[in-house]
Tab-separated table of C-alpha atoms in Angstrom:
chain	number	residue	atom	x	y	z
A	6	UNK	CA	58.140	-54.904	25.195
A	7	UNK	CA	60.927	-56.238	23.213
A	8	UNK	CA	61.452	-55.220	19.604
A	9	UNK	CA	60.165	-57.608	17.371
A	10	UNK	CA	62.343	-58.267	14.379
A	11	UNK	CA	62.267	-60.294	11.101
A	12	UNK	CA	65.551	-60.456	9.366
A	13	UNK	CA	65.767	-60.881	5.556
A	14	UNK	CA	69.505	-61.788	5.112
A	15	UNK	CA	71.722	-63.429	2.388
A	16	UNK	CA	74.278	-64.452	5.201
A	17	UNK	CA	77.741	-63.621	4.475
A	18	UNK	CA	79.955	-62.347	6.983
A	19	UNK	CA	78.621	-59.101	7.684
A	20	UNK	CA	75.222	-60.743	7.742
A	21	UNK	CA	76.148	-63.214	10.548
A	22	UNK	CA	77.716	-59.982	12.517
A	23	UNK	CA	74.035	-58.599	12.065
A	24	UNK	CA	72.660	-61.732	13.394
A	25	UNK	CA	74.957	-61.818	16.671
A	26	UNK	CA	74.333	-58.155	17.298
A	27	UNK	CA	70.722	-58.721	17.162
A	28	UNK	CA	70.899	-62.141	19.506
A	29	UNK	CA	72.924	-60.202	22.031
A	30	UNK	CA	70.399	-57.503	23.093
A	31	UNK	CA	67.922	-58.867	25.766
A	32	UNK	CA	65.343	-56.424	24.513
A	33	UNK	CA	65.122	-58.051	20.896
A	34	UNK	CA	62.803	-60.957	20.002
A	35	UNK	CA	63.655	-62.352	16.410
A	36	UNK	CA	60.603	-63.780	14.902
A	37	UNK	CA	62.056	-65.327	12.081
A	38	UNK	CA	64.934	-65.180	9.837
A	39	UNK	CA	63.929	-65.108	5.994
A	40	UNK	CA	66.831	-66.342	3.485
A	41	UNK	CA	67.493	-64.938	-0.080
A	42	UNK	CA	70.149	-64.986	-2.597
A	43	UNK	CA	72.823	-62.559	-2.651
A	44	UNK	CA	76.337	-62.642	-1.195
A	45	UNK	CA	76.455	-66.424	-2.153
A	46	UNK	CA	73.760	-69.013	-3.868
A	47	UNK	CA	71.000	-69.501	-1.870
A	48	UNK	CA	71.876	-72.866	-0.300
A	49	UNK	CA	74.833	-71.377	1.261
A	50	UNK	CA	72.960	-68.782	2.683
A	51	UNK	CA	70.585	-71.204	4.413
A	52	UNK	CA	73.712	-73.296	5.792
A	53	UNK	CA	75.621	-70.137	6.940
A	54	UNK	CA	72.111	-68.710	9.012
A	55	UNK	CA	71.902	-72.044	10.776
A	56	UNK	CA	75.602	-72.215	11.355
A	57	UNK	CA	75.542	-68.731	13.262
A	58	UNK	CA	72.130	-69.462	15.158
A	59	UNK	CA	74.064	-72.661	16.603
A	60	UNK	CA	77.253	-70.377	17.790
A	61	UNK	CA	74.855	-68.468	19.207
A	62	UNK	CA	72.816	-71.597	20.900
A	63	UNK	CA	69.783	-70.191	19.145
A	64	UNK	CA	68.381	-72.918	16.632
A	65	UNK	CA	65.152	-72.174	18.176
A	66	UNK	CA	64.638	-69.105	15.638
A	67	UNK	CA	62.637	-70.223	12.697
A	68	UNK	CA	64.591	-69.894	9.523
A	69	UNK	CA	62.687	-69.962	6.060
A	70	UNK	CA	63.894	-70.342	2.877
A	71	UNK	CA	63.515	-67.600	0.296
A	72	UNK	CA	64.168	-66.319	-3.464
A	73	UNK	CA	67.310	-68.238	-5.037
A	74	UNK	CA	67.330	-65.545	-7.991
A	75	UNK	CA	66.221	-62.134	-8.694
A	76	UNK	CA	62.991	-61.088	-10.253
A	77	UNK	CA	64.460	-59.887	-13.593
A	78	UNK	CA	68.407	-59.404	-13.474
A	79	UNK	CA	71.092	-61.693	-13.800
A	80	UNK	CA	72.383	-63.560	-10.704
A	81	UNK	CA	75.029	-61.809	-8.934
A	82	UNK	CA	77.057	-63.077	-6.029
A	83	UNK	CA	79.912	-61.659	-3.792
A	84	UNK	CA	81.970	-64.732	-3.714
A	85	UNK	CA	85.479	-63.063	-4.257
A	86	UNK	CA	84.705	-60.681	-1.206
A	87	UNK	CA	83.041	-63.015	1.334
A	88	UNK	CA	84.473	-66.120	-0.138
A	89	UNK	CA	82.435	-68.641	-2.192
A	90	UNK	CA	80.531	-70.086	0.592
A	91	UNK	CA	79.727	-66.591	1.863
A	92	UNK	CA	81.611	-67.224	5.015
A	93	UNK	CA	85.341	-66.907	4.304
A	94	UNK	CA	85.707	-70.982	2.942
A	95	UNK	CA	86.238	-72.321	6.247
A	96	UNK	CA	83.798	-74.678	6.440
A	97	UNK	CA	82.230	-76.500	9.703
A	98	UNK	CA	81.777	-80.430	9.436
A	99	UNK	CA	79.463	-80.365	12.553
A	100	UNK	CA	77.201	-77.599	10.770
A	101	UNK	CA	73.145	-77.957	11.059
A	102	UNK	CA	71.767	-79.703	8.367
A	103	UNK	CA	68.871	-77.988	6.229
A	104	UNK	CA	66.274	-80.192	7.715
A	105	UNK	CA	66.198	-77.453	10.498
A	106	UNK	CA	64.414	-75.410	8.187
A	107	UNK	CA	60.830	-74.588	8.464
A	108	UNK	CA	58.829	-76.105	5.946
A	109	UNK	CA	56.634	-72.631	4.920
A	110	UNK	CA	58.485	-70.622	2.429
A	111	UNK	CA	60.497	-67.032	3.495
A	112	UNK	CA	57.544	-64.813	1.414
A	113	UNK	CA	54.458	-66.426	3.107
A	114	UNK	CA	56.243	-66.602	6.838
A	115	UNK	CA	56.988	-62.880	6.554
A	116	UNK	CA	53.470	-61.866	5.351
A	117	UNK	CA	52.147	-64.115	8.260
A	118	UNK	CA	54.441	-62.903	11.202
A	119	UNK	CA	53.766	-59.415	10.415
A	120	UNK	CA	50.019	-59.783	9.896
A	121	UNK	CA	49.695	-61.445	12.989
A	122	UNK	CA	51.469	-58.832	15.044
A	123	UNK	CA	50.236	-55.454	13.263
A	124	UNK	CA	52.527	-52.381	13.550
A	125	UNK	CA	54.559	-54.118	15.975
A	126	UNK	CA	57.551	-55.790	13.775
A	127	UNK	CA	60.255	-54.061	12.286
A	128	UNK	CA	61.708	-55.773	9.038
A	129	UNK	CA	65.457	-55.289	8.705
A	130	UNK	CA	66.284	-56.311	5.062
A	131	UNK	CA	70.443	-56.452	4.633
A	132	UNK	CA	70.216	-58.871	1.279
A	133	UNK	CA	68.828	-58.078	-2.438
A	134	UNK	CA	64.897	-57.094	-1.669
A	135	UNK	CA	63.277	-60.070	-3.923
A	136	UNK	CA	61.612	-61.621	-0.827
A	137	UNK	CA	60.091	-57.968	0.127
A	138	UNK	CA	59.140	-57.290	-3.345
A	139	UNK	CA	57.451	-60.390	-3.538
A	140	UNK	CA	55.531	-60.225	-0.411
A	141	UNK	CA	54.481	-56.840	-0.855
A	142	UNK	CA	52.854	-57.957	-4.363
A	143	UNK	CA	51.150	-60.795	-2.672
A	144	UNK	CA	49.878	-58.725	0.085
A	145	UNK	CA	49.721	-55.116	-0.810
A	146	UNK	CA	48.481	-53.993	2.725
A	147	UNK	CA	51.888	-55.384	4.310
A	148	UNK	CA	53.548	-52.224	4.579
A	149	UNK	CA	50.854	-50.418	6.638
A	150	UNK	CA	50.829	-53.537	9.190
A	151	UNK	CA	54.774	-53.066	9.291
A	152	UNK	CA	56.205	-50.838	12.383
A	153	UNK	CA	59.122	-49.631	10.221
A	154	UNK	CA	61.609	-50.980	7.474
A	155	UNK	CA	65.601	-50.905	7.781
A	156	UNK	CA	67.382	-51.447	4.570
A	157	UNK	CA	71.418	-51.845	4.063
A	158	UNK	CA	71.413	-50.860	0.205
A	159	UNK	CA	72.192	-48.157	-2.196
A	160	UNK	CA	73.985	-45.160	-2.218
A	161	UNK	CA	73.583	-41.570	-2.256
A	162	UNK	CA	76.184	-40.115	-4.485
A	163	UNK	CA	76.623	-42.600	-7.275
A	164	UNK	CA	79.383	-44.419	-5.657
A	165	UNK	CA	79.288	-48.059	-6.569
A	166	UNK	CA	81.022	-50.976	-4.975
A	167	UNK	CA	80.104	-53.697	-7.790
A	168	UNK	CA	79.653	-51.532	-10.834
A	169	UNK	CA	80.475	-47.521	-11.404
A	170	UNK	CA	77.402	-46.462	-10.049
A	171	UNK	CA	75.749	-49.691	-8.175
A	172	UNK	CA	75.798	-50.713	-4.732
A	173	UNK	CA	75.565	-54.606	-4.489
A	174	UNK	CA	72.350	-55.148	-2.924
A	175	UNK	CA	70.645	-52.931	-5.054
A	176	UNK	CA	72.103	-53.975	-7.996
A	177	UNK	CA	71.819	-57.601	-7.402
A	178	UNK	CA	67.820	-57.211	-8.132
A	179	UNK	CA	67.335	-53.328	-9.148
A	180	UNK	CA	63.495	-54.382	-10.003
A	181	UNK	CA	62.947	-55.336	-6.560
A	182	UNK	CA	64.538	-52.701	-5.133
A	183	UNK	CA	62.051	-50.190	-7.087
A	184	UNK	CA	59.085	-52.055	-5.954
A	185	UNK	CA	60.095	-51.838	-2.499
A	186	UNK	CA	60.992	-48.485	-2.167
A	187	UNK	CA	57.710	-47.460	-4.126
A	188	UNK	CA	55.416	-49.848	-2.104
A	189	UNK	CA	56.714	-49.687	1.485
A	190	UNK	CA	55.039	-46.663	2.742
A	191	UNK	CA	55.808	-47.420	6.558
A	192	UNK	CA	58.746	-45.774	8.219
A	193	UNK	CA	61.935	-46.433	6.182
A	194	UNK	CA	65.609	-46.166	6.976
A	195	UNK	CA	68.340	-46.741	4.595
A	196	UNK	CA	72.027	-47.691	5.616
A	197	UNK	CA	73.761	-46.756	2.568
A	198	UNK	CA	77.165	-47.556	1.103
A	199	UNK	CA	78.690	-44.178	1.328
A	200	UNK	CA	77.111	-43.838	5.211
A	201	UNK	CA	78.635	-47.524	6.126
A	202	UNK	CA	82.202	-46.144	5.002
A	203	UNK	CA	82.207	-42.695	6.615
A	204	UNK	CA	81.204	-44.385	10.043
A	205	UNK	CA	83.836	-47.364	9.497
A	206	UNK	CA	85.601	-48.193	12.630
A	207	UNK	CA	89.595	-48.191	13.245
A	208	UNK	CA	91.487	-51.427	12.713
A	209	UNK	CA	92.459	-51.178	16.043
A	210	UNK	CA	89.029	-51.693	17.370
A	211	UNK	CA	88.449	-54.502	15.019
A	212	UNK	CA	91.675	-56.534	16.585
A	213	UNK	CA	90.379	-55.835	19.910
A	214	UNK	CA	86.979	-56.758	19.478
A	215	UNK	CA	88.385	-60.236	17.665
A	216	UNK	CA	90.608	-60.832	20.249
A	217	UNK	CA	87.847	-61.810	23.086
A	218	UNK	CA	88.540	-65.243	24.705
A	219	UNK	CA	85.114	-66.435	23.357
A	220	UNK	CA	83.664	-69.302	20.925
A	221	UNK	CA	81.832	-66.469	19.342
A	222	UNK	CA	84.881	-64.481	18.817
A	223	UNK	CA	86.971	-66.916	17.489
A	224	UNK	CA	84.099	-67.690	14.998
A	225	UNK	CA	83.899	-64.201	13.561
A	226	UNK	CA	87.494	-64.272	13.773
A	227	UNK	CA	87.943	-66.901	11.595
A	228	UNK	CA	84.848	-66.454	8.974
A	229	UNK	CA	85.976	-62.933	8.674
A	230	UNK	CA	89.687	-63.551	7.583
A	231	UNK	CA	89.192	-63.554	4.015
A	232	UNK	CA	86.945	-60.684	4.039
A	233	UNK	CA	89.325	-58.741	6.009
A	234	UNK	CA	92.274	-59.756	3.503
A	235	UNK	CA	90.144	-58.244	0.524
A	236	UNK	CA	89.747	-55.208	2.338
A	237	UNK	CA	93.201	-54.527	2.072
A	238	UNK	CA	93.363	-54.648	-1.705
A	239	UNK	CA	94.172	-51.805	-3.871
A	240	UNK	CA	90.593	-52.175	-5.763
A	241	UNK	CA	88.886	-51.842	-2.080
A	242	UNK	CA	90.497	-49.254	-1.287
A	243	UNK	CA	89.883	-46.982	-4.044
A	244	UNK	CA	85.820	-47.933	-3.129
A	245	UNK	CA	85.926	-46.467	0.288
A	246	UNK	CA	84.530	-43.218	0.633
A	247	UNK	CA	86.304	-42.379	3.576
A	248	UNK	CA	89.839	-43.727	4.821
A	249	UNK	CA	90.863	-47.394	5.541
A	250	UNK	CA	88.960	-48.782	8.312
A	251	UNK	CA	86.401	-51.553	9.427
A	252	UNK	CA	83.038	-51.425	7.600
A	253	UNK	CA	80.619	-54.508	8.598
A	254	UNK	CA	77.800	-52.941	6.063
A	255	UNK	CA	74.548	-55.002	7.358
A	256	UNK	CA	75.205	-54.491	10.906
A	257	UNK	CA	74.545	-50.654	10.932
A	258	UNK	CA	70.995	-51.329	9.720
A	259	UNK	CA	70.428	-54.000	12.141
A	260	UNK	CA	71.951	-51.708	14.870
A	261	UNK	CA	69.899	-48.831	14.015
A	262	UNK	CA	66.868	-51.086	14.115
A	263	UNK	CA	67.624	-52.090	17.784
A	264	UNK	CA	68.766	-48.819	19.145
A	265	UNK	CA	66.771	-45.745	18.391
A	266	UNK	CA	69.566	-43.489	19.491
A	267	UNK	CA	72.064	-44.661	17.364
A	268	UNK	CA	71.621	-42.610	14.503
A	269	UNK	CA	72.524	-39.101	15.356
A	270	UNK	CA	72.111	-37.702	11.880
A	271	UNK	CA	69.741	-38.429	8.828
A	272	UNK	CA	67.869	-36.587	6.178
A	273	UNK	CA	64.385	-37.203	4.772
A	274	UNK	CA	63.894	-37.469	1.022
A	275	UNK	CA	61.911	-39.460	-1.589
A	276	UNK	CA	63.921	-42.080	-3.224
A	277	UNK	CA	64.054	-44.467	-6.023
A	278	UNK	CA	65.899	-46.896	-8.148
A	279	UNK	CA	67.119	-46.510	-11.868
A	280	UNK	CA	66.589	-49.397	-13.817
A	281	UNK	CA	67.527	-48.641	-17.374
A	282	UNK	CA	70.905	-46.673	-17.275
A	283	UNK	CA	74.002	-48.199	-19.073
A	284	UNK	CA	76.165	-47.408	-16.207
A	285	UNK	CA	73.529	-46.250	-13.642
A	286	UNK	CA	71.157	-49.402	-13.560
A	287	UNK	CA	70.533	-50.169	-9.527
A	288	UNK	CA	71.905	-46.810	-8.413
A	289	UNK	CA	69.509	-45.030	-5.813
A	290	UNK	CA	67.986	-41.914	-6.808
A	291	UNK	CA	67.295	-39.223	-4.324
A	292	UNK	CA	64.499	-36.701	-5.394
A	293	UNK	CA	65.308	-33.555	-3.562
A	294	UNK	CA	63.457	-31.324	-6.070
A	295	UNK	CA	59.821	-33.329	-5.453
A	296	UNK	CA	59.787	-34.492	-9.397
A	297	UNK	CA	58.931	-38.307	-8.822
A	298	UNK	CA	56.031	-36.660	-6.711
A	299	UNK	CA	56.134	-39.393	-4.113
A	300	UNK	CA	54.490	-38.652	-0.733
A	301	UNK	CA	56.484	-41.165	1.031
A	302	UNK	CA	60.203	-40.100	2.078
A	303	UNK	CA	62.837	-42.511	3.673
A	304	UNK	CA	65.302	-41.878	6.146
A	305	UNK	CA	68.932	-41.634	4.781
A	306	UNK	CA	71.204	-42.150	7.640
A	307	UNK	CA	74.227	-39.953	7.836
A	308	UNK	CA	76.012	-40.394	11.467
A	309	UNK	CA	76.071	-42.628	14.103
A	310	UNK	CA	77.412	-42.542	17.733
A	311	UNK	CA	80.341	-44.774	17.081
A	312	UNK	CA	80.920	-45.414	21.236
A	313	UNK	CA	77.374	-47.105	21.123
A	314	UNK	CA	77.952	-49.291	17.994
A	315	UNK	CA	81.330	-50.189	19.329
A	316	UNK	CA	79.703	-51.505	22.573
A	317	UNK	CA	77.098	-53.509	20.614
A	318	UNK	CA	79.443	-55.336	18.493
A	319	UNK	CA	81.688	-56.011	21.531
A	320	UNK	CA	78.717	-57.300	23.373
A	321	UNK	CA	77.618	-59.585	20.482
A	322	UNK	CA	80.744	-61.478	20.853
A	323	UNK	CA	80.914	-62.209	24.738
């Protein structure tokens, strides 16, 4: 049977790469893509998602409009990193229009799709977790119907990439992240900021990857120019946990969802999110002492098989 996925995205450059990895795997069926605020305002996210699907000739996949703002926090975007439009500020005059969106909204679609496929769907969340938080509040039994949840977000060592201790996706809606980590009791796998840094790939691989003579490779090369330039700045180099390298954060969570053997090391621990700290708001908390009295423990990814990951990326642009 094919692996059934819902992708919850804030489509910027790394989300685009994740979509393309999923579409390249013949054993994966994407049941829907739900969109959220995050890397860029929601209208851009919707346009970007359709753009990626057009490049991959997969506009048959339903795309749903989700939340345009966080539950309580102020809006946060990553225009300096991904470009103001989230995709490197290289517009396409022939990009698909928003009339292709489904009329049903993201949260309702998420609940419906999961309910119609009980214990068969894995949800891959690479955006702020607003859509997921609202879905579980509307349908508390939703996590029991999920096969698994894969999240790109949070941190394990209080290393921030947006504030001193805050990783972008969790910081963009800390209340939503708190709700999701409390309420989603299905098997949960988290690709954190430090994890993605430590498993980054050499720039020499990135050059080979983008040099493939295909329309997909040319598309990714074009939309990622701004981001690749930003990665070379002094500020970003200071954020990196490991040495400099190519780090497509969101793609790690997606790749783990479709390849059970990709992650070679992980640890299981109860997690939560700090909501009130002056410097630590949005930081993921790991409860090694069991003081939170949480029965549910998440799998925190540690290491991957980098050769398998490289192959998945190469296949995505063929």
